[in-house]
Amino acid sequence: MRLLLVEDDLVLSRSLEIDLGAAGYVVDTARDGVNGEFLGATENYDAVILDLGLPKLPGIEILQRWRAAGNSVPVIVLTARDAWHEKVDGFKAGADDYLGKPFHPQELLVRLQAILKRVHSCNQVRLNVLGVELDEDEQTASVNGGPAHALTAIEFRLLRYFMLNAGKVLNKAQLSEHIYSESSEPDSNVIEVYVKRLRRIVGSDLIQTRRSQGYVFGAKP
């Protein structure tokens, strides 16, 4: 899953990048409002974590611009401005969640998981699709109640993206975009290698190849 983090506090931004990366997210960052607004308007993100007190362009105005343009990307507002009326303003501007500073990183992670599951119509405590259960804390997968298989970081990112987009045709470019950062994006043939690895865990029939199109996890609803 690919996230945009718009935060001008360099120490906090770097700390969150580490926490989010360890949780299996690819993270792009912006340090000011202008760059953040541009990235959120032009790139395909699964969610955005947005500070309000940004240089050059306030976060609340960024959010209003995105929503006015029909951009429905899920947004968690992260800010020290957490009075009740400021939260109301944030939600009215289009925020999906609102977390006041200071906060514990684990709270941000569970709120992020909850939003992503809601967007993809999954409300289980653990992600469970077609008999495959993904433990996002342990980064393991089990099939039909069997033993848990430890996943590598890329296997975990790829399987989570497949499961949240079950039934959809996903091409290699889409998969690479959501599991690799721009600085480390490999040749798309590497995706084939990881798909092969996942098939050994979840079963060869569950991830179907669509010739010249990409892959589909599970049957189309």
Short mmCIF file of C-alpha atoms in Angstrom, two decimals:
data_model
loop_
_atom_site.label_atom_id
_atom_site.label_comp_id
_atom_site.label_asym_id
_atom_site.label_seq_id
_atom_site.Cartn_x
_atom_site.Cartn_y
_atom_site.Cartn_z
CA MET A 1 0.00 0.00 0.00
CA ARG A 2 1.36 3.41 -0.97
CA LEU A 3 0.97 6.34 1.43
CA LEU A 4 1.64 10.06 1.25
CA LEU A 5 2.93 11.65 4.46
CA VAL A 6 2.70 15.45 4.46
CA GLU A 7 4.54 16.64 7.57
CA ASP A 8 6.97 19.55 7.98
CA ASP A 9 8.47 18.35 11.28
CA LEU A 10 11.55 16.56 9.99
CA VAL A 11 12.13 14.46 13.13
CA LEU A 12 8.52 13.30 13.29
CA SER A 13 8.39 12.67 9.55
CA ARG A 14 11.47 10.46 9.58
CA SER A 15 10.24 8.58 12.65
CA LEU A 16 6.87 7.92 11.01
CA GLU A 17 8.54 6.82 7.78
CA ILE A 18 10.38 4.13 9.75
CA ASP A 19 7.25 3.01 11.62
CA LEU A 20 5.09 2.94 8.49
CA GLY A 21 7.79 1.17 6.48
CA ALA A 22 8.11 -1.50 9.18
CA ALA A 23 4.34 -1.96 8.99
CA GLY A 24 4.61 -2.75 5.27
CA TYR A 25 3.74 0.57 3.68
CA VAL A 26 5.54 2.39 0.90
CA VAL A 27 5.79 6.04 1.96
CA ASP A 28 6.29 9.20 -0.09
CA THR A 29 6.87 12.37 1.89
CA ALA A 30 6.29 16.08 1.41
CA ARG A 31 7.59 18.80 3.72
CA ASP A 32 5.35 21.68 2.65
CA GLY A 33 1.79 22.21 1.56
CA VAL A 34 2.43 23.04 -2.09
CA ASN A 35 4.39 19.86 -2.75
CA GLY A 36 1.97 17.79 -0.71
CA GLU A 37 -1.05 19.14 -2.58
CA PHE A 38 0.65 18.41 -5.91
CA LEU A 39 1.63 14.83 -5.02
CA GLY A 40 -1.82 14.02 -3.64
CA ALA A 41 -3.47 15.39 -6.77
CA THR A 42 -1.23 13.64 -9.30
CA GLU A 43 -0.19 10.31 -7.73
CA ASN A 44 -2.28 7.27 -6.85
CA TYR A 45 -2.11 6.79 -3.08
CA ASP A 46 -4.01 4.36 -0.88
CA ALA A 47 -4.15 6.92 1.95
CA VAL A 48 -2.69 10.25 3.07
CA ILE A 49 -1.48 11.36 6.50
CA LEU A 50 -1.79 15.13 6.50
CA ASP A 51 -0.53 17.73 8.97
CA LEU A 52 -2.54 20.96 9.10
CA GLY A 53 0.16 23.46 10.11
CA LEU A 54 2.24 23.36 6.94
CA PRO A 55 4.42 26.02 5.30
CA LYS A 56 3.32 27.51 1.95
CA LEU A 57 -0.19 26.01 2.02
CA PRO A 58 -2.29 24.98 5.07
CA GLY A 59 -3.34 21.35 5.30
CA ILE A 60 -7.03 22.24 5.60
CA GLU A 61 -6.84 24.07 2.25
CA ILE A 62 -5.08 21.10 0.65
CA LEU A 63 -7.88 18.84 1.80
CA GLN A 64 -10.56 21.21 0.53
CA ARG A 65 -8.87 21.43 -2.87
CA TRP A 66 -8.62 17.64 -3.21
CA ARG A 67 -12.27 17.11 -2.27
CA ALA A 68 -13.45 19.91 -4.57
CA ALA A 69 -11.59 18.19 -7.41
CA GLY A 70 -13.28 14.85 -6.64
CA ASN A 71 -10.18 13.29 -5.05
CA SER A 72 -11.55 10.71 -2.58
CA VAL A 73 -8.24 9.40 -1.22
CA PRO A 74 -8.63 8.50 2.50
CA VAL A 75 -7.04 11.19 4.68
CA ILE A 76 -5.99 11.05 8.32
CA VAL A 77 -5.39 14.54 9.70
CA LEU A 78 -2.45 14.62 12.10
CA THR A 79 -2.16 17.85 14.04
CA ALA A 80 -1.70 19.67 17.32
CA ARG A 81 -4.92 21.57 16.55
CA ASP A 82 -7.27 19.10 18.22
CA ALA A 83 -9.91 21.27 19.88
CA TRP A 84 -13.42 19.97 19.18
CA HIS A 85 -14.29 22.79 16.78
CA GLU A 86 -11.03 22.23 14.86
CA LYS A 87 -11.91 18.54 14.51
CA VAL A 88 -15.33 19.55 13.21
CA ASP A 89 -13.68 21.82 10.64
CA GLY A 90 -11.35 18.99 9.62
CA PHE A 91 -14.16 16.51 9.11
CA LYS A 92 -16.23 19.10 7.23
CA ALA A 93 -13.26 19.66 4.91
CA GLY A 94 -13.27 15.95 4.06
CA ALA A 95 -11.02 14.22 6.62
CA ASP A 96 -11.70 10.52 7.24
CA ASP A 97 -10.03 10.54 10.66
CA TYR A 98 -8.37 13.03 12.99
CA LEU A 99 -5.49 12.32 15.36
CA GLY A 100 -4.13 14.94 17.75
CA LYS A 101 -0.46 15.36 18.65
CA PRO A 102 1.19 13.98 20.67
CA PHE A 103 0.12 10.46 19.77
CA HIS A 104 1.43 6.91 19.93
CA PRO A 105 2.54 5.52 16.54
CA GLN A 106 0.60 2.30 17.19
CA GLU A 107 -2.62 4.31 17.38
CA LEU A 108 -1.91 5.84 14.00
CA LEU A 109 -1.20 2.39 12.53
CA VAL A 110 -4.46 0.85 13.76
CA ARG A 111 -6.45 3.87 12.56
CA LEU A 112 -4.76 3.51 9.18
CA GLN A 113 -5.55 -0.20 9.02
CA ALA A 114 -9.18 0.51 9.94
CA ILE A 115 -9.58 3.14 7.21
CA LEU A 116 -8.00 0.96 4.52
CA LYS A 117 -10.21 -1.99 5.46
CA ARG A 118 -13.29 0.23 5.41
CA VAL A 119 -12.39 1.58 1.99
CA HIS A 120 -12.03 -1.98 0.72
CA SER A 121 -15.20 -3.18 2.50
CA CYS A 122 -13.32 -5.45 4.94
CA ASN A 123 -14.29 -5.13 8.59
CA GLN A 124 -12.60 -8.19 10.11
CA VAL A 125 -10.13 -7.79 12.96
CA ARG A 126 -7.68 -9.68 10.77
CA LEU A 127 -7.79 -9.50 7.00
CA ASN A 128 -9.37 -12.76 5.83
CA VAL A 129 -10.18 -13.36 2.17
CA LEU A 130 -11.08 -16.69 0.58
CA GLY A 131 -9.57 -18.71 3.41
CA VAL A 132 -6.32 -16.73 3.56
CA GLU A 133 -5.81 -14.89 6.85
CA LEU A 134 -3.21 -12.15 7.04
CA ASP A 135 -1.83 -11.11 10.43
CA GLU A 136 -0.70 -7.52 9.85
CA ASP A 137 1.11 -7.27 13.19
CA GLU A 138 3.13 -10.45 12.77
CA GLN A 139 3.24 -10.21 8.94
CA THR A 140 2.27 -13.85 8.57
CA ALA A 141 -0.31 -15.67 6.46
CA SER A 142 -2.28 -18.83 7.13
CA VAL A 143 -4.57 -20.79 4.84
CA ASN A 144 -7.82 -22.40 6.04
CA GLY A 145 -6.75 -22.25 9.68
CA GLY A 146 -3.41 -23.93 9.02
CA PRO A 147 0.00 -22.92 10.35
CA ALA A 148 1.18 -19.33 9.99
CA HIS A 149 3.79 -18.68 7.32
CA ALA A 150 6.25 -15.85 7.94
CA LEU A 151 6.34 -13.45 4.99
CA THR A 152 9.19 -11.30 3.74
CA ALA A 153 8.49 -7.57 3.60
CA ILE A 154 7.73 -7.64 -0.12
CA GLU A 155 5.61 -10.82 0.13
CA PHE A 156 3.57 -9.18 2.90
CA ARG A 157 3.01 -5.96 0.94
CA LEU A 158 2.09 -7.86 -2.20
CA LEU A 159 -0.32 -10.27 -0.48
CA ARG A 160 -2.04 -7.46 1.45
CA TYR A 161 -2.53 -5.48 -1.74
CA PHE A 162 -3.89 -8.56 -3.52
CA MET A 163 -6.28 -9.34 -0.67
CA LEU A 164 -7.62 -5.78 -0.38
CA ASN A 165 -8.19 -5.77 -4.13
CA ALA A 166 -9.56 -9.30 -4.50
CA GLY A 167 -11.32 -9.91 -7.80
CA LYS A 168 -9.61 -7.01 -9.57
CA VAL A 169 -7.13 -7.35 -12.41
CA LEU A 170 -3.86 -5.79 -11.24
CA ASN A 171 -1.07 -5.24 -13.72
CA LYS A 172 2.64 -5.36 -12.88
CA ALA A 173 3.00 -1.58 -12.95
CA GLN A 174 0.20 -1.16 -10.40
CA LEU A 175 1.68 -3.81 -8.14
CA SER A 176 5.17 -2.31 -8.32
CA GLU A 177 3.80 1.16 -7.58
CA HIS A 178 2.12 -0.03 -4.40
CA ILE A 179 4.85 -2.26 -2.97
CA TYR A 180 8.09 -0.48 -3.91
CA SER A 181 9.29 3.06 -3.28
CA GLU A 182 10.39 5.06 -6.32
CA SER A 183 14.03 4.84 -5.25
CA SER A 184 13.97 1.05 -5.13
CA GLU A 185 11.47 0.15 -7.88
CA PRO A 186 12.86 -2.96 -9.57
CA ASP A 187 12.27 -4.50 -12.98
CA SER A 188 8.63 -5.58 -13.24
CA ASN A 189 9.73 -9.19 -13.85
CA VAL A 190 10.57 -9.36 -10.15
CA ILE A 191 6.82 -9.31 -9.50
CA GLU A 192 6.57 -12.70 -11.19
CA VAL A 193 9.09 -14.10 -8.74
CA TYR A 194 7.12 -12.88 -5.73
CA VAL A 195 3.81 -14.06 -7.16
CA LYS A 196 5.35 -17.50 -7.57
CA ARG A 197 6.47 -17.44 -3.94
CA LEU A 198 3.00 -16.44 -2.74
CA ARG A 199 1.38 -19.20 -4.77
CA ARG A 200 3.46 -21.72 -2.82
CA ILE A 201 1.89 -20.35 0.37
CA VAL A 202 -1.74 -19.65 -0.59
CA GLY A 203 -2.13 -22.19 -3.40
CA SER A 204 -1.50 -21.90 -7.10
CA ASP A 205 -5.18 -21.45 -8.03
CA LEU A 206 -5.81 -18.42 -5.84
CA ILE A 207 -3.65 -15.98 -7.80
CA GLN A 208 -4.62 -16.24 -11.43
CA THR A 209 -2.60 -14.91 -14.34
CA ARG A 210 -4.47 -12.90 -16.97
CA ARG A 211 -2.37 -12.99 -20.10
CA SER A 212 -1.20 -9.51 -21.17
CA GLN A 213 -3.24 -7.99 -18.31
CA GLY A 214 -1.79 -8.99 -14.96
CA TYR A 215 -3.01 -10.98 -11.97
CA VAL A 216 -6.27 -11.55 -10.10
CA PHE A 217 -6.46 -12.68 -6.48
CA GLY A 218 -9.50 -14.93 -6.08
CA ALA A 219 -12.62 -15.10 -8.15
CA LYS A 220 -14.25 -11.95 -9.40
CA PRO A 221 -17.25 -11.10 -7.18
#
